[in-house]
PDB file of C-alpha atoms in Angstrom:
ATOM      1  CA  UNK Q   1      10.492 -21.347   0.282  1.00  0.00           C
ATOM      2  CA  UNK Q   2       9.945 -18.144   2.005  1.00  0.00           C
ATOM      3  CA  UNK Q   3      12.174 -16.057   4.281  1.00  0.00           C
ATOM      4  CA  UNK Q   4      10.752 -15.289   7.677  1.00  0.00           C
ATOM      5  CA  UNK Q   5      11.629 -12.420   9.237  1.00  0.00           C
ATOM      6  CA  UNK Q   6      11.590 -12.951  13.396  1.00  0.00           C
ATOM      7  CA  UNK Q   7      11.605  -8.999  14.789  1.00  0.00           C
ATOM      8  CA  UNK Q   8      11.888  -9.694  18.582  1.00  0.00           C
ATOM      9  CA  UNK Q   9      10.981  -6.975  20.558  1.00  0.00           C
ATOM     10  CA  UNK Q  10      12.195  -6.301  24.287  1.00  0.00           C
ATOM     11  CA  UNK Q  11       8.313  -4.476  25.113  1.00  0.00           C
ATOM     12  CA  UNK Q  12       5.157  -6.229  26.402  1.00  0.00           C
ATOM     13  CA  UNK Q  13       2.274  -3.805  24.942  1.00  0.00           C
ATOM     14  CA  UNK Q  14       0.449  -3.773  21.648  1.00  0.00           C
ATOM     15  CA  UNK Q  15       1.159   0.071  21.503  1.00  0.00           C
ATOM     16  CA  UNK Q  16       5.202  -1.125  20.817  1.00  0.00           C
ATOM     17  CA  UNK Q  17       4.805  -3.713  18.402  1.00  0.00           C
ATOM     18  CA  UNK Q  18       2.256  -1.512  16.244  1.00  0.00           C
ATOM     19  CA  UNK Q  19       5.201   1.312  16.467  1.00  0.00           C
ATOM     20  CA  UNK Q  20       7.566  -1.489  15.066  1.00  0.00           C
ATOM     21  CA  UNK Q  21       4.957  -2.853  12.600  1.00  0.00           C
ATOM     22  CA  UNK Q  22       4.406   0.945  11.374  1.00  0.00           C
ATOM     23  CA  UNK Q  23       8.535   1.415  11.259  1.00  0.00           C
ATOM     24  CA  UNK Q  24       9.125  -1.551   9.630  1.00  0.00           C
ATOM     25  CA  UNK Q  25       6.081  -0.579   7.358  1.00  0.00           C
ATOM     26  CA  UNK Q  26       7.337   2.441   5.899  1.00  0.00           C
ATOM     27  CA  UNK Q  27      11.190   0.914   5.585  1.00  0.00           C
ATOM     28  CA  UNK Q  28       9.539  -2.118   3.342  1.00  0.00           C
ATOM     29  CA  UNK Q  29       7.502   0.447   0.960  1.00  0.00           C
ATOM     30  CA  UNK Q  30      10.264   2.674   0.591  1.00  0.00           C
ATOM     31  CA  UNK Q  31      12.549  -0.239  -0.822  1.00  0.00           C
ATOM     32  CA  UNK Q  32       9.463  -0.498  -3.616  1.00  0.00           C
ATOM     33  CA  UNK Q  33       7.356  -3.096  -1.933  1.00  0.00           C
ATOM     34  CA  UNK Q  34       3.503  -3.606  -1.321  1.00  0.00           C
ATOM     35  CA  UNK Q  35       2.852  -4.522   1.673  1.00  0.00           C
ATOM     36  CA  UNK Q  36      -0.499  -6.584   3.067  1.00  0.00           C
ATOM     37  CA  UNK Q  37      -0.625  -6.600   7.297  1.00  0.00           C
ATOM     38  CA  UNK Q  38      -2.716  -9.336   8.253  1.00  0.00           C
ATOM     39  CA  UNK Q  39      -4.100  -8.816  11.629  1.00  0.00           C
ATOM     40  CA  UNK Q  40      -6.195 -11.528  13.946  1.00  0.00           C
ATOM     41  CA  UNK Q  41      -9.509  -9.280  13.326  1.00  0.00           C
ATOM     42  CA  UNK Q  42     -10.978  -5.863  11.896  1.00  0.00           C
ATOM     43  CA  UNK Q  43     -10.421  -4.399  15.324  1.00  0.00           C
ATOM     44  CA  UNK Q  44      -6.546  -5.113  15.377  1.00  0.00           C
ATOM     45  CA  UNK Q  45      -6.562  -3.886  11.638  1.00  0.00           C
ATOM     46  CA  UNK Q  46      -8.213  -0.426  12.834  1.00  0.00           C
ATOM     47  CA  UNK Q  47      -5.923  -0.213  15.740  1.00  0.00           C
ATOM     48  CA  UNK Q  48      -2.803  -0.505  12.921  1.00  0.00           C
ATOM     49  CA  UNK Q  49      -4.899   1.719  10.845  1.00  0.00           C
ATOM     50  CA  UNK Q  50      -4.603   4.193  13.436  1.00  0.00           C
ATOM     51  CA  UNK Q  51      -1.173   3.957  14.139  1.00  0.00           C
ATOM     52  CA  UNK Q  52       0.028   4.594  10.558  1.00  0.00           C
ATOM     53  CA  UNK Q  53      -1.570   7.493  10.450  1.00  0.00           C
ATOM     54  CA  UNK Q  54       0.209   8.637  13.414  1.00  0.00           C
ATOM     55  CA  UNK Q  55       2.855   7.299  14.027  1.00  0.00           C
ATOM     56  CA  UNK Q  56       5.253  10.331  12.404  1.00  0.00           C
ATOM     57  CA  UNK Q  57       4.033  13.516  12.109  1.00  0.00           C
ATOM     58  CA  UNK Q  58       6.445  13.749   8.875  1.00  0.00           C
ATOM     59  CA  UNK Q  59       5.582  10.725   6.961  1.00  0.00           C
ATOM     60  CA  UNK Q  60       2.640   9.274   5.190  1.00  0.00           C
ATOM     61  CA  UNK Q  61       2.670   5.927   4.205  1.00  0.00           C
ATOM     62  CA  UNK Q  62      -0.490   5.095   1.853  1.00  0.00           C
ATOM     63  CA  UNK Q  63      -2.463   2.477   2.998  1.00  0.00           C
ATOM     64  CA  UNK Q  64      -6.131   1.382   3.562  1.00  0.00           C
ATOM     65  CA  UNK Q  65      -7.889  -1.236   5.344  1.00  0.00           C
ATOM     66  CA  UNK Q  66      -9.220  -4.333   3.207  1.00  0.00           C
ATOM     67  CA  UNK Q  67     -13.315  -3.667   3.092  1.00  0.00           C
ATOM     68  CA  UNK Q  68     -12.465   0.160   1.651  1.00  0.00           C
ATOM     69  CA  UNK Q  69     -12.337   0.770  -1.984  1.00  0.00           C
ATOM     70  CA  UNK Q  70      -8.641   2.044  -2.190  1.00  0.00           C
ATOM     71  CA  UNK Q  71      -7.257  -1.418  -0.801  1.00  0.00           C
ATOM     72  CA  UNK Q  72      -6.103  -2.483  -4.375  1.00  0.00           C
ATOM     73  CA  UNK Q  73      -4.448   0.674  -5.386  1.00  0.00           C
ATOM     74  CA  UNK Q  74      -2.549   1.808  -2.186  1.00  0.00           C
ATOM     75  CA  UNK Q  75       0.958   0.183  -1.839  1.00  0.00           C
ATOM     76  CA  UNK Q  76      -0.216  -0.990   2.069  1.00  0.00           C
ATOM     77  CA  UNK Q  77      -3.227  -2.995   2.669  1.00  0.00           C
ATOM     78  CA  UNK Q  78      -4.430  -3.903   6.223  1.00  0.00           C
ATOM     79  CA  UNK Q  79      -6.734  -6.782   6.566  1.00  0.00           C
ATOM     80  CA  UNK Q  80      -8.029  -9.847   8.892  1.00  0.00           C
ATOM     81  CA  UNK Q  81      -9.883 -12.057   6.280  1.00  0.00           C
ATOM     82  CA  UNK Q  82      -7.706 -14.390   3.443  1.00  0.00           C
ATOM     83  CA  UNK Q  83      -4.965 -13.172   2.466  1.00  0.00           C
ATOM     84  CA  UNK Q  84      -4.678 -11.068  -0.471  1.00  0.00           C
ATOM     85  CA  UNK Q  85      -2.859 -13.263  -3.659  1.00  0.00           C
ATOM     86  CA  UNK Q  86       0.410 -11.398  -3.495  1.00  0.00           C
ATOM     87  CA  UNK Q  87       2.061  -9.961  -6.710  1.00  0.00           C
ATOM     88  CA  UNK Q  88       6.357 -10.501  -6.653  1.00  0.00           C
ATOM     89  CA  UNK Q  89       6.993  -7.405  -5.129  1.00  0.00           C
ATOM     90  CA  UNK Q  90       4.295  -8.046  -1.979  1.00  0.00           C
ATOM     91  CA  UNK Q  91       5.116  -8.768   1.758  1.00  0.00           C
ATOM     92  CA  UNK Q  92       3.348 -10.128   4.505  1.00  0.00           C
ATOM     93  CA  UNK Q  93       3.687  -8.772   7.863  1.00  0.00           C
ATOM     94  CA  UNK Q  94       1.857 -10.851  10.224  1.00  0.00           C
ATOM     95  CA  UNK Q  95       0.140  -9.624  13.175  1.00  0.00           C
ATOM     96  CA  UNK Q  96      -2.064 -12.511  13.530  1.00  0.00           C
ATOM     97  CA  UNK Q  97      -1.284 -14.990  16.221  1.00  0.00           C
ATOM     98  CA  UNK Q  98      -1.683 -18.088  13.838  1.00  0.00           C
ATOM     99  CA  UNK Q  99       0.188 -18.571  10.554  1.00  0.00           C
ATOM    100  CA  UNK Q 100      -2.561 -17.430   8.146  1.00  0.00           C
ATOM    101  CA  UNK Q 101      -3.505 -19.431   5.161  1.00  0.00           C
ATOM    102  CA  UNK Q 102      -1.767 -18.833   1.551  1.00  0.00           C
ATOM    103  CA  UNK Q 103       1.934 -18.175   3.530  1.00  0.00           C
ATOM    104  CA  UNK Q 104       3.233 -19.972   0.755  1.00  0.00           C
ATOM    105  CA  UNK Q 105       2.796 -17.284  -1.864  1.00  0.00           C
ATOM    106  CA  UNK Q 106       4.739 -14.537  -0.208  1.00  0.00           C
ATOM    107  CA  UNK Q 107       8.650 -14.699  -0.733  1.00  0.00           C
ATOM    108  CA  UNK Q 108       8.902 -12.347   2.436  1.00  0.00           C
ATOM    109  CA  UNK Q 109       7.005 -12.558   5.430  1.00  0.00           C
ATOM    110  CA  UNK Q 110       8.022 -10.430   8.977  1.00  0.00           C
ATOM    111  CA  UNK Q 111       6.501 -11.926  12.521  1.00  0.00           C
ATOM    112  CA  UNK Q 112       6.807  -9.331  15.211  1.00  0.00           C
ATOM    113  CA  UNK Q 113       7.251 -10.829  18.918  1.00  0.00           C
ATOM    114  CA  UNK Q 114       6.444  -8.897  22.060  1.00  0.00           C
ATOM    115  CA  UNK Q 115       7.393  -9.938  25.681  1.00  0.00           C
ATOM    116  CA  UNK Q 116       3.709 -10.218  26.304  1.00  0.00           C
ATOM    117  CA  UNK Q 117       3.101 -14.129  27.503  1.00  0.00           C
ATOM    118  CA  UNK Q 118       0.426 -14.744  24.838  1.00  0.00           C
ATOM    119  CA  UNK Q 119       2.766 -13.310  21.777  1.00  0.00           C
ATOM    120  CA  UNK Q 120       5.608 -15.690  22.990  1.00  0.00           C
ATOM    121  CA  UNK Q 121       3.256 -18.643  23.026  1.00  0.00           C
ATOM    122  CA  UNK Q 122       1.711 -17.957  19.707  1.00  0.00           C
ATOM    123  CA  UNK Q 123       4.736 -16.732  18.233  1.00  0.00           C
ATOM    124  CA  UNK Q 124       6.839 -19.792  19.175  1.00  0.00           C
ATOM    125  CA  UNK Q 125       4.256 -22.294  17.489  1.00  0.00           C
ATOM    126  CA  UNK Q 126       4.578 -20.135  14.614  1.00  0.00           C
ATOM    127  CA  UNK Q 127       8.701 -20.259  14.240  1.00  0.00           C
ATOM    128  CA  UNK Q 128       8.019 -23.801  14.887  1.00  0.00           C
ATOM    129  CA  UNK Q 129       6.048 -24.185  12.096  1.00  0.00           C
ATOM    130  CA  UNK Q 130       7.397 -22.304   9.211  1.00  0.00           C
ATOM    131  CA  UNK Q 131      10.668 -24.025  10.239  1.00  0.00           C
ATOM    132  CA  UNK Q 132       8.676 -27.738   9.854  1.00  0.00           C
ATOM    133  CA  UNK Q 133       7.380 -25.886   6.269  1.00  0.00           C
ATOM    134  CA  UNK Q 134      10.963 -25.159   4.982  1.00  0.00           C
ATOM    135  CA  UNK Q 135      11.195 -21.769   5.429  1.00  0.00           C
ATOM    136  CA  UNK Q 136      14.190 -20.374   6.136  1.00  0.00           C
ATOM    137  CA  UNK Q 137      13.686 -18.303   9.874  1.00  0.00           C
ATOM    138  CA  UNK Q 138      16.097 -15.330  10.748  1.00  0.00           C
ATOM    139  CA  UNK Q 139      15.895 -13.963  14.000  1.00  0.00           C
ATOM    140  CA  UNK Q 140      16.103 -10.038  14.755  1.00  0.00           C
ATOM    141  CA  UNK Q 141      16.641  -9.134  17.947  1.00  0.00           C
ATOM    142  CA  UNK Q 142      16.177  -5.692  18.939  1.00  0.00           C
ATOM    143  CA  UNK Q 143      17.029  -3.212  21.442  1.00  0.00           C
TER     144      UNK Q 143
END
């Protein structure tokens, strides 16, 4: 069974959780992992996208959305379709509302919650969930 990773954020916009989702990007590719974010749809992915590219001026974290022709060889793939088959060394960070299908192939998988009324109410159906799967579900809260 997977670990699930709970990062619960005291913010309401999309502008702080894609922040966190880039921060907690570049911490999981420096300990040697791929990463895949799975987003509800390209627009979300293009949004993320965006925000890696900017969110330090002194970092770059390789990465590439899912319809380009890098996806497979950069260490951080964004997409909004099925879910990449993950190798050992591949987590999931999920910024789709749903639990996407093929969960059960990542070891590692990081939810990030907002205070935003919609996040809570997807979000809580989703710790729900993985707990009724048999994942194990750690909570982070932060700041």
């Amino acid at each position: 069974m997977a670990r699930i990773d709970f990062y619960i954020l005291p913010d309401t916009t999309l502008e702080a959780r894609l922040q966190f989702a880039c921060k907690l990007a570049e911490t999981i590719w420096r300990k040697g992992y791929r990463l895949h974010l799975h987003c509800e749809d390209k627009a979300l992915a293009e949004q993320a996208d965006a925000a890696l590219w900017n969110f330090r001026p002194d970092a770059y974290l390789p990465h590439a959305l899912e319809d380009s022709e890098m996806a497979a060889s950069v260490p951080i793939s964004l997409g909004w379709q099925q879910l990449p088959v993950p190798t050992e060394e591949t987590a999931l960070l999920n910024l789709h509302p749903d639990i996407p299908d093929g969960v059960e192939h990542y070891a590692r998988i990081a939810e990030i919650i907002n205070q935003h009324q919609q996040v809570l109410v997807a979000k809580r159906a989703c710790w729900q969930r993985y707990k009724e799967m048999g994942h194990e579900v750690v909570p982070h809260k932060l700041g």
